[in-house]
């Protein structure tokens, strides 16, 4: 078995090319929201688990909190090159680290609404129903909220479904300017609620990991490990177990099957300049929506000519993102808020009240900083001196608008002969996104930001090509009951391959209009519990 090194990081064992070097009960590919949480669920069982992670640990360094390093130099963005539908290269905003994209995420940990589990009519087509209901899924949302130490309060958002247990921690309090906006909205008949937040504010037993509310959640790694990311919450705590092995800088290239094609027999890994093959009773691919599809498509064989588990031709299709906009309102007064993302509003989430279409979710995001503005909108800010951008950021009140993107078969990931990702994508529901923006403008007028100037920007993106902002990618291996139209069954097992599971945001048949990570985490716990039963 592979040896464990400092930090609990396994050193692994070099294998002979093409030879299986070790057999495990479970291999998990990727350590993000899906893979990390799955490993955490399985680890106490004592089953031998091998985690294969393409990246390494994200270094804890001063640059973690340095806006120019993070937003202008893109220090933590992978060097990957992907290609759009016209073959034009772009650098996707993906993050290959232990913890995956959660190392950089904003830790806004929302549940989907019950309605999201049913079919919803949208301007650009239907958002399909899930094969299980919100009520069936609910227990795992609760478990994920407790595992990830979410701050919030159930019961204040009229669109939310039932909950079996309150959040483990009370909501993060609004700072004065946000509280003013909150109160003004309530007085105006709106229904704002405290945003669910995955930060470690109450870690009395781990003071070194206590959040200092520094405004560096969204888009930054957390230097003091006080953000509830998958590395801190799920992966690190299991690494001292004898039955858990983590190999970093270990990129899974493809999966091999037995002759019948119904069972994965080898996981081929590129590591340290060589190639190793591992095997397991169960293989869970959790590499993120685009990369999980990539691995399956690269695993084409005689039995699976279009890619592993792709008899339905659905692998890679129905790629979804979100139709999102960050809107910066400029207040007349400086906005001294530090930790801003404490409030959200779902008043326009569904159709009704005179709205033909669902519009989506409005939430606050991390406070603007000059480097983010420069990095994300280089054309707009090219000539602006730093002090001018700093002044803009000082007066900024920052909102994040999310409209659902509906699945389209033509929005898809494919791979070329060299294994490069090609992403064909056209955003949906622009009319709804515009409707949400118009509602926000009314809100801004109502809360006294009437003299505002509004900047619209695509916050997660600092590249010219919109599809490069892949932060909320989902949907490339959707689950369902019909093998002709889905890749995975309801347990997230591939219809065509008995021991293959996909456990990241790929499984989602629709993405709703709230951030996807909590749903990936809850689903990973759900699939983990299924696997424990299966392996028992
Ligand atoms: C800047 C930013 C802000 C965000 N903010 C929020 C937020 O506030 N709330 C929210 O809900 N969501 C947010 N998200 C999205 C959220 O982080 C993702 O939805 C979530 O992490 C997806 O989980 P996943 O398991 O599908 O993929 P990931 O978490 O990305 O994990 C995939 C893992 O697989 C590894 N991997 C990839 N390919 C291979 C391979 N071939 N071999 C081995 N390993 C591989 C990767 O390195 C990674 O560790 C944000 C994302 C970003 C980038």
XYZ file of C-alpha atoms and ligand atoms in Angstrom:
589
model
C 0.000 0.000 0.000
C 1.113 3.546 -0.641
C 3.077 5.206 2.155
C 1.774 8.278 3.901
C 3.987 11.343 4.054
C 4.011 14.670 5.844
C 0.584 16.285 5.994
C -0.936 12.872 5.554
C -0.195 13.139 1.845
C 0.517 9.743 0.462
C 3.744 9.318 -1.425
C 2.179 6.503 -3.389
C 4.056 3.660 -4.985
C 5.516 3.890 -8.440
C 3.948 1.335 -10.684
C 5.200 -0.415 -13.772
C 3.697 1.157 -16.835
C 0.285 -0.255 -17.502
C 0.324 -2.581 -14.487
C -2.200 -2.465 -11.709
C -0.165 -1.532 -8.645
C -2.770 -1.674 -5.952
C -6.387 -2.593 -5.382
C -8.760 -0.572 -3.216
C -12.337 -0.816 -2.119
C -13.081 2.617 -3.575
C -11.192 4.986 -5.830
C -12.352 8.602 -5.824
C -11.162 10.848 -8.639
C -11.070 14.491 -7.496
C -11.266 15.993 -4.009
C -13.686 18.911 -4.461
C -17.248 19.423 -3.252
C -18.300 16.026 -4.603
C -15.177 13.861 -4.206
C -13.994 15.304 -0.910
C -17.424 14.959 0.677
C -17.832 11.435 -0.651
C -14.474 10.446 0.853
C -15.477 11.965 4.174
C -18.689 9.933 4.165
C -16.942 6.655 3.357
C -13.812 7.015 5.487
C -15.213 5.917 8.886
C -16.276 2.590 7.362
C -12.664 1.422 7.262
C -12.945 0.665 3.537
C -9.683 1.189 1.706
C -10.057 4.436 -0.175
C -7.703 5.910 -2.743
C -8.153 9.599 -3.555
C -6.608 10.653 -6.848
C -6.221 14.411 -7.166
C -4.883 16.137 -10.235
C -3.684 19.163 -8.281
C -1.646 19.580 -5.116
C -2.345 21.437 -1.887
C -3.052 25.090 -2.437
C -0.091 26.789 -0.757
C -0.853 28.875 2.331
C 0.957 32.099 1.575
C 0.460 35.832 1.759
C -0.604 35.843 -1.877
C -3.809 34.012 -0.875
C -5.223 37.366 0.138
C -3.426 39.539 -2.371
C -6.038 40.879 -4.845
C -3.590 41.611 -7.689
C -2.111 38.117 -7.399
C -5.524 36.502 -7.303
C -7.437 38.627 -9.800
C -4.881 40.127 -12.148
C -2.199 37.444 -12.269
C -4.678 34.578 -11.824
C -2.240 32.849 -9.485
C -4.592 29.999 -8.612
C -6.167 29.413 -12.020
C -5.055 26.311 -13.877
C -2.912 26.631 -16.972
C -5.391 24.492 -18.929
C -6.336 25.462 -22.436
C -9.837 24.608 -23.607
C -11.422 25.399 -26.964
C -14.775 26.953 -27.789
C -17.174 25.769 -30.526
C -15.113 27.596 -33.166
C -11.900 25.999 -31.989
C -10.732 29.227 -30.359
C -8.524 28.558 -27.314
C -9.301 30.039 -23.918
C -8.097 29.625 -20.375
C -10.947 28.265 -18.251
C -11.260 29.461 -14.698
C -10.731 26.050 -13.135
C -8.840 25.325 -9.945
C -6.928 22.078 -9.538
C -6.173 21.707 -5.846
C -7.022 19.437 -2.964
C -10.527 20.799 -2.311
C -11.153 21.633 -5.975
C -13.111 24.783 -6.815
C -14.211 25.122 -3.194
C -10.727 26.450 -2.371
C -11.775 29.593 -4.229
C -15.515 29.565 -3.767
C -17.625 32.102 -1.897
C -19.108 29.415 0.405
C -22.655 30.644 -0.200
C -24.284 27.308 0.570
C -27.883 27.348 -0.684
C -30.399 24.555 -1.075
C -32.329 24.313 -4.305
C -36.031 25.175 -3.881
C -38.563 22.303 -3.903
C -39.868 23.642 -7.204
C -36.417 23.153 -8.761
C -36.859 19.404 -8.401
C -39.935 19.546 -10.648
C -40.186 20.770 -14.216
C -40.091 24.563 -14.579
C -41.074 26.516 -17.682
C -38.479 29.032 -18.798
C -38.335 31.532 -21.624
C -35.706 29.412 -23.383
C -37.230 26.003 -22.710
C -38.031 23.678 -19.829
C -35.859 22.935 -16.882
C -36.526 19.190 -16.444
C -37.718 17.438 -13.315
C -35.315 15.436 -11.172
C -35.897 11.716 -10.640
C -36.391 12.377 -6.946
C -38.237 15.064 -5.046
C -36.959 17.768 -2.726
C -38.487 15.942 0.226
C -36.561 12.791 -0.670
C -33.328 14.769 -1.000
C -33.834 16.925 2.106
C -32.121 14.711 4.711
C -28.820 15.069 2.883
C -29.111 18.828 2.637
C -29.370 18.872 6.404
C -26.344 16.593 6.775
C -24.319 18.725 4.366
C -25.239 21.926 6.236
C -24.027 20.401 9.469
C -20.872 18.958 7.975
C -19.977 22.260 6.313
C -20.868 24.306 9.426
C -23.292 26.583 7.624
C -24.512 29.787 9.273
C -28.090 30.717 8.445
C -31.699 30.526 9.543
C -34.345 28.328 8.014
C -37.813 29.828 7.893
C -37.150 33.371 6.709
C -37.182 32.683 2.974
C -40.723 31.979 1.785
C -39.491 29.992 -1.239
C -37.542 27.402 0.718
C -38.759 23.878 1.359
C -39.150 22.053 4.639
C -36.044 21.402 6.728
C -35.595 18.619 9.229
C -33.068 20.481 11.343
C -32.144 24.127 11.817
C -28.683 25.284 10.624
C -25.886 24.485 13.069
C -25.025 28.169 13.516
C -27.033 31.402 13.525
C -26.782 33.709 10.524
C -23.762 35.922 10.098
C -24.957 39.334 11.236
C -25.396 42.166 8.766
C -22.960 45.045 9.060
C -24.655 48.470 9.448
C -25.020 49.436 5.767
C -26.356 46.011 4.817
C -28.712 46.041 7.807
C -30.068 49.398 6.583
C -30.732 47.899 3.172
C -32.243 44.791 4.786
C -34.607 46.863 6.964
C -35.579 49.122 4.112
C -36.418 46.110 1.946
C -38.567 44.576 4.678
C -40.385 47.896 5.143
C -40.998 48.000 1.404
C -42.661 44.596 1.433
C -39.708 42.648 0.077
C -38.642 39.441 1.819
C -34.863 39.449 2.260
C -33.353 36.719 4.405
C -29.932 35.994 5.921
C -27.691 34.311 3.353
C -26.408 30.821 4.244
C -22.696 31.060 4.717
C -20.060 28.322 5.106
C -17.497 30.002 7.307
C -15.935 28.873 10.566
C -16.823 31.621 13.025
C -17.234 29.441 16.062
C -14.321 27.074 16.058
C -13.413 27.440 19.698
C -11.406 24.252 19.502
C -9.490 25.441 16.459
C -8.792 29.143 17.060
C -6.284 29.212 14.231
C -9.167 28.473 11.884
C -11.569 31.144 13.017
C -12.917 33.476 10.384
C -11.847 37.064 10.851
C -14.527 38.378 8.442
C -11.899 39.808 6.186
C -13.835 40.022 2.906
C -11.707 37.405 1.206
C -14.066 34.494 0.747
C -15.380 35.077 -2.745
C -12.728 34.191 -5.255
C -9.842 33.941 -2.771
C -8.386 30.962 -0.925
C -8.628 31.319 2.861
C -5.170 31.701 4.377
C -6.364 30.835 7.882
C -8.439 27.840 6.701
C -11.624 29.366 8.104
C -13.741 28.852 5.015
C -15.770 25.657 4.895
C -14.125 24.261 1.813
C -13.796 20.610 0.902
C -10.131 20.403 1.858
C -10.607 21.866 5.344
C -13.913 20.201 6.169
C -13.832 16.901 4.315
C -10.363 15.827 3.182
C -7.850 16.923 5.838
C -9.810 15.425 8.742
C -9.694 11.922 7.215
C -6.074 11.838 6.120
C -4.730 10.379 9.333
C -6.861 7.280 8.864
C -4.964 4.166 7.876
C -7.576 3.274 5.291
C -7.356 6.570 3.373
C -4.659 7.316 0.809
C -4.357 10.537 -1.143
C -2.188 10.873 -4.205
C -1.691 14.457 -5.356
C -0.469 15.574 -8.770
C -2.179 12.424 -9.989
C -4.236 13.093 -13.104
C -6.637 10.379 -14.120
C -6.463 9.952 -17.875
C -8.957 7.204 -18.548
C -10.760 4.201 -17.172
C -10.400 0.659 -18.462
C -13.100 -1.997 -18.317
C -13.347 -5.763 -18.456
C -14.151 -7.404 -21.756
C -17.891 -7.130 -21.282
C -17.507 -3.392 -20.674
C -19.723 -3.603 -17.615
C -17.093 -3.102 -14.918
C -14.186 -0.660 -14.493
C -11.012 -2.667 -13.916
C -8.346 -0.006 -14.169
C -7.912 3.684 -13.423
C -5.024 5.006 -15.477
C -3.163 7.832 -13.803
C -0.456 10.141 -15.028
C 1.846 10.977 -12.132
C 5.429 12.093 -11.730
C 6.122 11.735 -15.435
C 4.963 8.114 -15.474
C 1.770 6.180 -15.789
C 0.205 4.032 -13.091
C -2.931 1.937 -13.032
C -5.041 1.344 -9.952
C -8.157 -0.727 -9.476
C -11.047 -0.775 -7.048
C -14.358 -2.470 -6.431
C -16.028 0.914 -6.914
C -14.773 3.906 -8.894
C -16.286 7.354 -8.319
C -15.419 10.049 -10.824
C -15.731 13.477 -9.172
C -13.523 15.634 -11.375
C -16.003 18.491 -11.946
C -18.612 18.592 -14.707
C -16.299 19.214 -17.654
C -13.437 17.005 -16.489
C -15.640 14.082 -15.466
C -17.137 14.094 -18.956
C -13.613 14.336 -20.343
C -12.490 11.248 -18.453
C -15.485 9.202 -19.637
C -15.140 10.372 -23.225
C -11.418 9.560 -23.200
C -12.258 6.064 -21.977
C -13.903 5.009 -25.239
C -13.329 1.352 -26.124
C -14.742 -1.346 -28.371
C -17.604 -1.896 -25.944
C -18.117 1.815 -25.423
C -17.185 3.388 -28.752
C -18.678 6.816 -27.976
C -17.104 7.019 -24.538
C -17.545 5.046 -21.352
C -21.156 4.808 -20.157
C -22.237 6.855 -23.156
C -24.702 4.585 -24.948
C -27.262 7.367 -24.507
C -24.936 9.908 -26.169
C -25.597 12.154 -23.162
C -22.078 12.263 -21.674
C -20.844 15.837 -21.979
C -24.211 17.205 -23.085
C -26.535 19.548 -21.209
C -23.608 21.514 -19.791
C -25.055 24.277 -17.657
C -23.602 27.285 -16.024
C -25.712 30.099 -14.630
C -26.844 33.232 -16.307
C -25.201 35.425 -13.685
C -24.396 39.064 -13.324
C -22.519 40.928 -10.659
C -23.939 44.392 -10.289
C -22.013 47.080 -8.501
C -24.118 49.972 -7.243
C -22.122 53.030 -6.262
C -23.385 54.555 -3.052
C -23.060 58.283 -2.400
C -21.591 57.414 0.988
C -18.605 55.090 1.322
C -19.767 51.570 2.054
C -17.564 50.467 4.944
C -18.939 46.943 5.025
C -16.204 44.323 5.262
C -18.096 41.023 5.127
C -20.905 41.871 2.763
C -22.503 38.621 1.682
C -24.986 38.280 4.515
C -28.289 38.979 2.724
C -30.272 37.430 -0.118
C -33.694 37.678 -1.704
C -35.793 35.155 -3.619
C -38.873 37.322 -4.285
C -38.496 36.853 -8.042
C -37.292 33.250 -7.998
C -40.449 31.791 -9.548
C -42.988 33.025 -12.071
C -46.164 34.602 -10.709
C -47.222 37.996 -9.352
C -47.401 39.239 -12.906
C -44.135 37.616 -13.994
C -44.428 35.190 -16.871
C -41.046 33.599 -16.195
C -38.964 32.727 -13.162
C -36.204 35.302 -12.764
C -33.882 33.958 -10.094
C -31.974 34.824 -6.959
C -30.419 38.075 -5.737
C -27.625 37.948 -3.166
C -24.815 40.131 -1.949
C -21.263 39.152 -2.845
C -17.836 39.915 -1.501
C -17.025 43.609 -1.522
C -15.443 44.930 -4.706
C -11.728 45.583 -4.735
C -9.764 47.526 -7.303
C -7.721 44.551 -8.479
C -10.817 42.454 -9.122
C -12.266 45.272 -11.217
C -9.082 45.562 -13.206
C -8.663 41.833 -13.567
C -12.241 41.077 -14.562
C -12.882 43.940 -16.922
C -9.456 44.763 -18.318
C -10.909 46.560 -21.343
C -13.131 48.770 -19.205
C -10.520 49.573 -16.596
C -7.408 49.692 -18.744
C -6.818 53.408 -18.388
C -8.214 53.799 -14.889
C -5.527 54.576 -12.298
C -5.475 52.473 -9.143
C -6.681 55.291 -6.865
C -9.780 55.815 -9.028
C -10.661 52.143 -8.870
C -10.031 52.132 -5.120
C -12.502 54.991 -4.754
C -15.085 53.151 -6.839
C -14.586 50.033 -4.697
C -14.981 52.088 -1.499
C -18.441 53.224 -2.571
C -19.493 49.895 -4.056
C -22.481 47.906 -2.856
C -22.203 44.590 -4.655
C -25.020 42.319 -5.772
C -24.951 38.953 -7.499
C -27.869 37.988 -9.719
C -28.433 34.378 -10.720
C -30.892 33.211 -13.351
C -31.279 29.558 -14.223
C -29.536 28.293 -17.346
C -31.561 25.492 -18.942
C -29.945 22.304 -20.244
C -29.499 22.095 -23.996
C -28.043 19.024 -25.713
C -25.922 21.254 -27.935
C -24.233 22.851 -24.926
C -21.645 20.192 -24.510
C -18.150 19.071 -23.673
C -16.267 16.993 -26.220
C -12.617 15.948 -26.373
C -10.271 15.854 -29.302
C -7.683 13.179 -30.092
C -5.183 14.826 -27.765
C -7.642 14.840 -24.892
C -8.272 18.599 -25.001
C -11.628 19.864 -23.765
C -13.880 21.557 -26.328
C -16.787 23.440 -24.866
C -19.677 24.444 -27.117
C -21.922 26.737 -25.132
C -24.661 29.312 -25.692
C -26.118 30.958 -22.646
C -29.878 30.697 -22.135
C -32.537 32.862 -20.518
C -31.066 36.292 -21.242
C -34.572 37.775 -21.133
C -35.105 36.427 -17.628
C -31.694 37.672 -16.509
C -32.594 41.101 -17.810
C -35.910 40.926 -15.946
C -34.036 40.205 -12.731
C -31.721 43.121 -13.366
C -34.734 45.412 -13.829
C -36.129 44.199 -10.505
C -32.797 44.963 -8.861
C -32.892 48.485 -10.260
C -36.263 48.985 -8.583
C -34.758 47.679 -5.362
C -31.812 50.049 -5.629
C -34.183 52.972 -6.017
C -36.208 51.761 -3.077
C -33.235 51.413 -0.710
C -31.843 54.833 -1.387
C -29.237 53.907 -3.914
C -31.299 56.018 -6.305
C -28.386 58.122 -7.409
C -26.451 54.991 -8.104
C -24.351 54.246 -11.090
C -24.483 50.620 -11.977
C -21.617 48.587 -13.348
C -22.419 45.189 -14.691
C -19.661 42.696 -14.834
C -19.192 38.999 -14.976
C -17.560 38.645 -11.608
C -16.001 35.224 -11.870
C -14.336 36.005 -15.079
C -11.222 37.793 -15.994
C -10.972 36.595 -19.549
C -12.476 37.989 -22.690
C -14.397 34.827 -23.607
C -17.519 34.470 -21.472
C -17.474 30.683 -21.387
C -14.134 30.807 -19.565
C -15.997 31.567 -16.347
C -16.821 27.946 -15.599
C -17.231 28.295 -11.834
C -20.798 26.934 -11.689
C -20.432 24.217 -14.332
C -22.894 21.332 -14.020
C -24.945 18.764 -15.836
C -22.738 16.736 -18.182
C -23.692 13.282 -16.835
C -27.220 13.752 -15.641
C -29.008 11.216 -13.506
C -32.418 9.789 -14.338
C -34.485 6.652 -14.569
C -34.295 6.224 -18.351
C -30.950 4.939 -19.708
C -31.851 6.369 -23.101
C -31.861 9.945 -21.828
C -29.541 9.899 -18.828
C -26.035 8.706 -17.974
C -26.528 7.790 -14.320
C -29.270 6.052 -12.406
C -30.831 7.575 -9.312
C -27.899 6.447 -7.143
C -25.487 8.172 -9.566
C -24.233 4.809 -10.830
C -23.616 4.643 -14.577
C -26.508 2.805 -16.241
C -24.047 0.786 -18.301
C -21.177 0.150 -15.887
C -21.909 -1.588 -12.627
C -19.112 -0.188 -10.438
C -18.819 3.322 -11.902
C -20.316 6.382 -10.185
C -20.123 10.075 -11.027
C -20.450 12.245 -7.929
C -19.986 15.941 -8.631
C -22.160 18.638 -10.210
C -22.306 16.558 -13.419
C -25.294 14.617 -12.104
C -27.649 17.609 -11.999
C -30.460 17.478 -14.613
C -31.110 21.158 -13.905
C -29.148 23.740 -11.966
C -31.802 25.997 -10.429
C -30.912 29.592 -9.706
C -28.826 29.231 -6.556
C -25.171 28.328 -6.129
C -24.598 24.606 -6.714
C -21.986 23.457 -4.171
C -24.284 22.477 -1.286
C -26.302 20.318 -3.676
C -23.106 18.561 -4.832
C -22.078 18.022 -1.193
C -25.500 16.722 -0.126
C -25.615 14.394 -3.093
C -22.144 13.072 -2.280
C -23.309 12.169 1.229
C -26.396 10.518 -0.289
C -24.331 8.458 -2.740
C -21.798 7.685 -0.005
C -24.503 6.193 2.184
C -25.734 4.150 -0.764
C -22.194 2.869 -1.343
C -21.814 1.899 2.298
C -24.917 -0.245 1.935
C -23.711 -1.683 -1.339
C -20.294 -2.571 0.059
C -21.690 -3.956 3.287
C -14.544 31.708 -7.692
C -15.635 30.713 -7.395
C -16.641 31.054 -6.504
C -17.665 30.140 -6.240
N -18.591 30.460 -5.279
C -19.530 29.551 -4.950
C -20.422 29.803 -3.878
O -20.344 30.820 -3.190
N -21.365 28.865 -3.601
C -21.472 27.703 -4.321
O -22.366 26.908 -4.044
N -20.619 27.446 -5.337
C -19.647 28.320 -5.649
N -18.743 28.025 -6.621
C -18.910 26.759 -7.360
C -18.455 25.546 -6.539
O -17.143 25.740 -6.087
C -18.567 24.314 -7.422
O -19.917 24.188 -7.826
C -18.172 23.028 -6.719
O -16.886 23.100 -6.168
C -18.230 21.898 -7.738
O -17.907 20.693 -7.111
P -17.357 19.489 -7.972
O -17.084 18.371 -7.030
O -18.280 19.260 -9.111
O -15.982 20.013 -8.633
P -14.689 20.596 -7.930
O -15.005 21.115 -6.592
O -14.034 21.522 -8.885
O -13.763 19.319 -7.770
C -13.207 18.652 -8.882
C -11.857 18.073 -8.459
O -11.400 17.139 -9.440
C -10.015 17.358 -9.698
N -9.749 16.834 -11.031
C -10.151 17.341 -12.227
N -9.735 16.541 -13.236
C -9.084 15.495 -12.667
C -8.433 14.355 -13.184
N -8.395 14.090 -14.498
N -7.802 13.517 -12.312
C -7.837 13.761 -10.966
N -8.448 14.836 -10.419
C -9.070 15.681 -11.264
C -9.861 18.864 -9.546
O -8.530 19.235 -9.322
C -10.766 19.131 -8.343
O -10.075 18.939 -7.125
C -17.697 28.896 -6.907
C -16.661 28.548 -7.773
C -15.636 29.438 -8.019
C -14.525 29.037 -8.951
